[in-house]
Amino acid sequence: MRRHGPFHPRVHWAAPPSLSFGLHRLLLLRGTRIPLLHHLSLDGGMVNPPGVSESIGREAFGPPPASSDWLPARWRNGRSGWPRARLCPGWTAAEEGRSSTLGGLLGRQRWLLRMGAGWLGAPMERHGRASATSVSSGGEQAAGGPEGRRQEPLRRRASSASVPAVGASAEGARRDRLGSYSGPTSVSRQRVESLRKKRPLFPWFGLDIGGTLVKLVYFEPKDITAEEEEEEVESLKSIRKYLTSNVAYGSTGIRDVHLELKDLTLCGRKGNLHFIRFPTHDMPAFIQMGRDKNFSSLHTVFCATGGGAYKFEQDFLTIGDLQLCKLDELDCLIKGILYIDSVGFNGRSQCYYFENPADSEKCQKLPFDLKNPYPLLLVNIGSGVSILAVYSKDNYKRVTGTSLGGGTFFGLCCLLTGCTTFEEALEMASRGDSTKVDKLVRDIYGGDYERFGLPGWAVASSFGNMMSKEKREAVSKEDLARATLITITNNIGSIARMCALNENINQVVFVGNFLRINTIAMRLLAYALDYWSKGQLKALFSEHEGYFGAVGALLELLKIP
Amino acid sequence: TYGSTGIRDVHLELKDLTLFGQRGNLHFISFPTQDLSTFIQMGRDKNFSTLQTVLCATGGGAYKSEKDFRTIGNLHSDELDCLTKRLLCIESVSFNGQRPQKMPSNLDDPYPLLVVNIGSGVSILAVHSKDNYKRVTGTSLGEGTFLGLCSLLYGCESFEEALEMASKDDNTQADKLSHDIYGGDHERFGLPGWTVTSSFRNMFYKEKRESVSKEDLARATLVTITNSFGSVARMCAVNEETNRVVFVGNVLHVNTLSMKLLAYALGFWSKGQLKALFLEREGYFGAVSALLGLTNFS
């Protein structure tokens, strides 16, 4: 019985436990400290005091004996009674931790150089913290052992960006003590190589589970050597082939081929970035597929953002035997946007705007160079709308939002016109005339409302004409669809304008899948913003609209600052 | 009642008023704009023009129907001027969110004030003094939208009917709440689980469409519209640095649901900084001021 609402607010949660209650207790008994974070290793065993570390350069000399390698520990399947842990990207520093401090630092430097400012243009700091800090902490704190592990407050569900190498290092040390494993005993050279270069294992995914659509970005490596290919695990190969040779998956999954980013270098590997989406409704099917294809055996990290990452976390675990690394959606959004903008779109500009938006014939889509991005107003139009003011790479805030977003457009359209897909709704809207449905200023005033500068064609009351029976009978489904689109778009534009005014920002970027193939809305936003602000505000759009969250999640996986 | 649609709000009658040196009662009557032509016809039939009276009119319709009114004689006053000139706060009312009760509140020192006029559409005015005000912004999602959508969604015939249905049920069937997307609160940005993240979003799913009732839809519509202009009002209040927001308009006429929602939402999202105020004679201020404008012509 859900009588929620402003008068019966639900009990607010504390952070959802990422471990089961039983596990908490068990770990308590074992005397380990319990940061309730996703990087926690649940392999049990006492925390290793510093000093017990593997010899330096283990990785450099080929596959180490299984018994003391942490890899098999990760491969242990959880059915032995211990739920398997998924380290978040913090594990890369585990290698550091196990080696002596010096070796660790050298390794870190190598990694840094690779990740450094060179190929990314302006170096991007990790959100909220300078990379340098965690680097050094990774090196030093290895000696500090578990005491160095930072405790995050219970309530934070935020990204593990801040998860220090520290914790991971301690765990890495701990793992070495584990005894028998049920996992494979030989380690492929590819994996070792990956580890040596501090890369997460393939496949590399970024997932954004929104209210309506799931966005998936997949990095397809193109520089696979023959040797690597030979050693590649079968399921990994089949995933790669499945994703790259199809453009449609099942009946609802789609790969946006035109958005593919070619020849990208990520984490030292060259490859293509693919953009895939499917309805959140089909999430259970996706998880089921993951189970059938034995995703869990790949021991890859699934970095996911969006509300669904929290909502489906349990399902992923129980059905797919996969643990999600949950990240905050707005953090990922910002990260994703800044990254994609910096790498460009296969040589073209990512960002664009409309010239002459109101004129169908003269309207042109022109590239926009976002070289001075800050401050920026980011309007993310998904199922709902969030508006963020971005002042710098690490400094942004959520200004406000509105519940009348893409979901409203879609839901109302479904109710009013019986359409079943977003494309259908848009198609109907393109053929309709909203002025039959809406009450305009001239319908009330007989002309302009000059005193306050309201032109006669401005909408005074959305759906205002629908109170009258004759008018209701005279409108078509297309008119209704159009009116819904106009209403939602105008509302968003108006709120965006007010926020821009409040925050003193004159660049407004609209992203989100509501704008996908939705030229009507984009042009309307461009026009409205320009008109009502008397040319002060500029509406900008982006080619990869809805995928930034997923890209941000992928970047988090690769720990790219 | 007058004809089939005109209504005199007897409970709002102001007795023993002194106006222009005369004592009397002030009556408040409303009828749908659609019937304006009938009204004008009646004026013609009853030979209004022979009375040589001045008819002060305001509102958009004053401009639109000007030609028709000429037969009876009229004068314009600007709609928003009228509204702000005389905010006769006979009794202003505020709701205290959690335990909604009417509390009389004083508008002794009214300025600065944010006035949200909810008609077919919504205009938001920042009032700094009796003569100094500006129209800050507006939104097209107002009472007209609520009624229009209700009529479309399930063919309701009147405002009262729509409100009655809305008061019955649960909007969470039609809307997608934060809870539905996050499985709980989105703490990072302080969004509790019962926040609506996407109005009507659930209507995409066929099963939900079939299981939702008219009452749910009515409620969802009302909540959506109310939240929308409530949110805009809040942003304006922050921008204009006022902490009192007066909502006027007929949609609030007998609409305690909207009033409670506005009072609660404004208080919640502003962390108690903003106060939502309502007035007893919500929709009549324009008319009252037009009447008072008569002084200029006597």
PDB file of N, CA and C in Angstrom, chain A residues 199-242:
ATOM      1  N   ARG A 199      45.322  -2.138 -15.583  1.00  0.00           N
ATOM      2  CA  ARG A 199      44.057  -1.971 -16.275  1.00  0.00           C
ATOM      3  C   ARG A 199      43.069  -2.978 -15.740  1.00  0.00           C
ATOM      4  N   PRO A 200      41.834  -2.600 -15.734  1.00  0.00           N
ATOM      5  CA  PRO A 200      40.831  -3.602 -15.371  1.00  0.00           C
ATOM      6  C   PRO A 200      40.713  -4.627 -16.494  1.00  0.00           C
ATOM      7  N   LEU A 201      40.142  -5.757 -16.164  1.00  0.00           N
ATOM      8  CA  LEU A 201      40.026  -6.816 -17.155  1.00  0.00           C
ATOM      9  C   LEU A 201      38.917  -6.509 -18.142  1.00  0.00           C
ATOM     10  N   PHE A 202      39.077  -7.038 -19.368  1.00  0.00           N
ATOM     11  CA  PHE A 202      37.997  -6.892 -20.354  1.00  0.00           C
ATOM     12  C   PHE A 202      36.846  -7.789 -19.946  1.00  0.00           C
ATOM     13  N   PRO A 203      35.645  -7.532 -20.342  1.00  0.00           N
ATOM     14  CA  PRO A 203      35.215  -6.413 -21.180  1.00  0.00           C
ATOM     15  C   PRO A 203      35.026  -5.139 -20.376  1.00  0.00           C
ATOM     16  N   TRP A 204      35.148  -4.029 -21.036  1.00  0.00           N
ATOM     17  CA  TRP A 204      34.986  -2.752 -20.384  1.00  0.00           C
ATOM     18  C   TRP A 204      33.620  -2.183 -20.731  1.00  0.00           C
ATOM     19  N   PHE A 205      32.799  -2.094 -19.716  1.00  0.00           N
ATOM     20  CA  PHE A 205      31.441  -1.578 -19.881  1.00  0.00           C
ATOM     21  C   PHE A 205      31.202  -0.380 -18.983  1.00  0.00           C
ATOM     22  N   GLY A 206      30.343   0.495 -19.468  1.00  0.00           N
ATOM     23  CA  GLY A 206      29.826   1.528 -18.569  1.00  0.00           C
ATOM     24  C   GLY A 206      28.313   1.457 -18.693  1.00  0.00           C
ATOM     25  N   LEU A 207      27.636   1.434 -17.592  1.00  0.00           N
ATOM     26  CA  LEU A 207      26.191   1.221 -17.630  1.00  0.00           C
ATOM     27  C   LEU A 207      25.466   2.375 -16.956  1.00  0.00           C
ATOM     28  N   ASP A 208      24.405   2.829 -17.571  1.00  0.00           N
ATOM     29  CA  ASP A 208      23.598   3.891 -16.955  1.00  0.00           C
ATOM     30  C   ASP A 208      22.159   3.416 -17.011  1.00  0.00           C
ATOM     31  N   ILE A 209      21.635   3.054 -15.857  1.00  0.00           N
ATOM     32  CA  ILE A 209      20.290   2.479 -15.807  1.00  0.00           C
ATOM     33  C   ILE A 209      19.306   3.554 -15.381  1.00  0.00           C
ATOM     34  N   GLY A 210      18.663   4.136 -16.358  1.00  0.00           N
ATOM     35  CA  GLY A 210      17.751   5.235 -16.058  1.00  0.00           C
ATOM     36  C   GLY A 210      16.334   4.753 -15.827  1.00  0.00           C
ATOM     37  N   GLY A 211      15.451   5.714 -15.748  1.00  0.00           N
ATOM     38  CA  GLY A 211      14.063   5.372 -15.488  1.00  0.00           C
ATOM     39  C   GLY A 211      13.386   4.690 -16.661  1.00  0.00           C
ATOM     40  N   THR A 212      13.857   5.027 -17.864  1.00  0.00           N
ATOM     41  CA  THR A 212      13.212   4.458 -19.043  1.00  0.00           C
ATOM     42  C   THR A 212      14.171   3.622 -19.877  1.00  0.00           C
ATOM     43  N   LEU A 213      15.378   4.146 -20.037  1.00  0.00           N
ATOM     44  CA  LEU A 213      16.333   3.470 -20.913  1.00  0.00           C
ATOM     45  C   LEU A 213      17.587   3.091 -20.167  1.00  0.00           C
ATOM     46  N   VAL A 214      18.161   1.973 -20.589  1.00  0.00           N
ATOM     47  CA  VAL A 214      19.475   1.603 -20.079  1.00  0.00           C
ATOM     48  C   VAL A 214      20.471   1.952 -21.164  1.00  0.00           C
ATOM     49  N   LYS A 215      21.499   2.692 -20.775  1.00  0.00           N
ATOM     50  CA  LYS A 215      22.509   3.053 -21.751  1.00  0.00           C
ATOM     51  C   LYS A 215      23.794   2.297 -21.431  1.00  0.00           C
ATOM     52  N   LEU A 216      24.339   1.687 -22.447  1.00  0.00           N
ATOM     53  CA  LEU A 216      25.522   0.865 -22.243  1.00  0.00           C
ATOM     54  C   LEU A 216      26.600   1.344 -23.194  1.00  0.00           C
ATOM     55  N   VAL A 217      27.782   1.625 -22.643  1.00  0.00           N
ATOM     56  CA  VAL A 217      28.880   1.888 -23.562  1.00  0.00           C
ATOM     57  C   VAL A 217      29.869   0.744 -23.425  1.00  0.00           C
ATOM     58  N   TYR A 218      30.353   0.315 -24.567  1.00  0.00           N
ATOM     59  CA  TYR A 218      31.249  -0.829 -24.593  1.00  0.00           C
ATOM     60  C   TYR A 218      32.498  -0.455 -25.365  1.00  0.00           C
ATOM     61  N   PHE A 219      33.646  -0.746 -24.777  1.00  0.00           N
ATOM     62  CA  PHE A 219      34.905  -0.445 -25.448  1.00  0.00           C
ATOM     63  C   PHE A 219      35.395  -1.697 -26.139  1.00  0.00           C
ATOM     64  N   GLU A 220      35.490  -1.629 -27.455  1.00  0.00           N
ATOM     65  CA  GLU A 220      35.960  -2.785 -28.221  1.00  0.00           C
ATOM     66  C   GLU A 220      37.430  -2.560 -28.553  1.00  0.00           C
ATOM     67  N   PRO A 221      38.319  -3.359 -27.976  1.00  0.00           N
ATOM     68  CA  PRO A 221      39.735  -3.159 -28.264  1.00  0.00           C
ATOM     69  C   PRO A 221      40.059  -3.592 -29.683  1.00  0.00           C
ATOM     70  N   LYS A 222      40.822  -2.747 -30.379  1.00  0.00           N
ATOM     71  CA  LYS A 222      41.181  -3.089 -31.747  1.00  0.00           C
ATOM     72  C   LYS A 222      42.640  -3.489 -31.868  1.00  0.00           C
ATOM     73  N   ASP A 223      43.321  -3.376 -30.750  1.00  0.00           N
ATOM     74  CA  ASP A 223      44.750  -3.665 -30.831  1.00  0.00           C
ATOM     75  C   ASP A 223      45.076  -4.982 -30.140  1.00  0.00           C
ATOM     76  N   ILE A 224      44.212  -5.939 -30.350  1.00  0.00           N
ATOM     77  CA  ILE A 224      44.431  -7.236 -29.703  1.00  0.00           C
ATOM     78  C   ILE A 224      45.502  -7.981 -30.477  1.00  0.00           C
ATOM     79  N   THR A 225      46.529  -8.401 -29.804  1.00  0.00           N
ATOM     80  CA  THR A 225      47.574  -9.161 -30.469  1.00  0.00           C
ATOM     81  C   THR A 225      47.112 -10.598 -30.659  1.00  0.00           C
ATOM     82  N   ALA A 226      47.798 -11.285 -31.565  1.00  0.00           N
ATOM     83  CA  ALA A 226      47.420 -12.666 -31.851  1.00  0.00           C
ATOM     84  C   ALA A 226      47.496 -13.506 -30.586  1.00  0.00           C
ATOM     85  N   GLU A 227      48.498 -13.195 -29.826  1.00  0.00           N
ATOM     86  CA  GLU A 227      48.711 -13.959 -28.593  1.00  0.00           C
ATOM     87  C   GLU A 227      47.540 -13.764 -27.636  1.00  0.00           C
ATOM     88  N   GLU A 228      47.179 -12.509 -27.535  1.00  0.00           N
ATOM     89  CA  GLU A 228      46.080 -12.179 -26.628  1.00  0.00           C
ATOM     90  C   GLU A 228      44.817 -12.903 -27.054  1.00  0.00           C
ATOM     91  N   GLU A 229      44.631 -12.890 -28.353  1.00  0.00           N
ATOM     92  CA  GLU A 229      43.414 -13.480 -28.877  1.00  0.00           C
ATOM     93  C   GLU A 229      43.364 -14.963 -28.564  1.00  0.00           C
ATOM     94  N   GLU A 230      44.536 -15.578 -28.675  1.00  0.00           N
ATOM     95  CA  GLU A 230      44.587 -16.999 -28.389  1.00  0.00           C
ATOM     96  C   GLU A 230      44.161 -17.312 -26.978  1.00  0.00           C
ATOM     97  N   GLU A 231      44.609 -16.452 -26.086  1.00  0.00           N
ATOM     98  CA  GLU A 231      44.344 -16.743 -24.687  1.00  0.00           C
ATOM     99  C   GLU A 231      42.986 -16.262 -24.219  1.00  0.00           C
ATOM    100  N   GLU A 232      42.333 -15.541 -25.083  1.00  0.00           N
ATOM    101  CA  GLU A 232      41.091 -14.923 -24.642  1.00  0.00           C
ATOM    102  C   GLU A 232      40.061 -15.956 -24.230  1.00  0.00           C
ATOM    103  N   VAL A 233      39.437 -15.653 -23.186  1.00  0.00           N
ATOM    104  CA  VAL A 233      38.397 -16.553 -22.715  1.00  0.00           C
ATOM    105  C   VAL A 233      37.256 -16.568 -23.718  1.00  0.00           C
ATOM    106  N   GLU A 234      36.693 -17.742 -23.931  1.00  0.00           N
ATOM    107  CA  GLU A 234      35.647 -17.903 -24.926  1.00  0.00           C
ATOM    108  C   GLU A 234      34.478 -16.950 -24.746  1.00  0.00           C
ATOM    109  N   SER A 235      34.045 -16.811 -23.525  1.00  0.00           N
ATOM    110  CA  SER A 235      32.865 -15.969 -23.309  1.00  0.00           C
ATOM    111  C   SER A 235      33.168 -14.518 -23.636  1.00  0.00           C
ATOM    112  N   LEU A 236      34.400 -14.103 -23.387  1.00  0.00           N
ATOM    113  CA  LEU A 236      34.768 -12.726 -23.693  1.00  0.00           C
ATOM    114  C   LEU A 236      34.727 -12.494 -25.188  1.00  0.00           C
ATOM    115  N   LYS A 237      35.244 -13.469 -25.908  1.00  0.00           N
ATOM    116  CA  LYS A 237      35.257 -13.367 -27.363  1.00  0.00           C
ATOM    117  C   LYS A 237      33.825 -13.302 -27.895  1.00  0.00           C
ATOM    118  N   SER A 238      32.997 -14.155 -27.340  1.00  0.00           N
ATOM    119  CA  SER A 238      31.635 -14.195 -27.869  1.00  0.00           C
ATOM    120  C   SER A 238      30.884 -12.905 -27.555  1.00  0.00           C
ATOM    121  N   ILE A 239      31.192 -12.312 -26.415  1.00  0.00           N
ATOM    122  CA  ILE A 239      30.554 -11.037 -26.084  1.00  0.00           C
ATOM    123  C   ILE A 239      30.965  -9.981 -27.101  1.00  0.00           C
ATOM    124  N   ARG A 240      32.273  -9.982 -27.358  1.00  0.00           N
ATOM    125  CA  ARG A 240      32.768  -8.961 -28.280  1.00  0.00           C
ATOM    126  C   ARG A 240      32.130  -9.128 -29.646  1.00  0.00           C
ATOM    127  N   LYS A 241      32.067 -10.341 -30.107  1.00  0.00           N
ATOM    128  CA  LYS A 241      31.505 -10.586 -31.424  1.00  0.00           C
ATOM    129  C   LYS A 241      30.019 -10.253 -31.444  1.00  0.00           C
ATOM    130  N   TYR A 242      29.330 -10.628 -30.384  1.00  0.00           N
ATOM    131  CA  TYR A 242      27.899 -10.389 -30.333  1.00  0.00           C
ATOM    132  C   TYR A 242      27.594  -8.903 -30.387  1.00  0.00           C
TER     133      TYR A 242
END
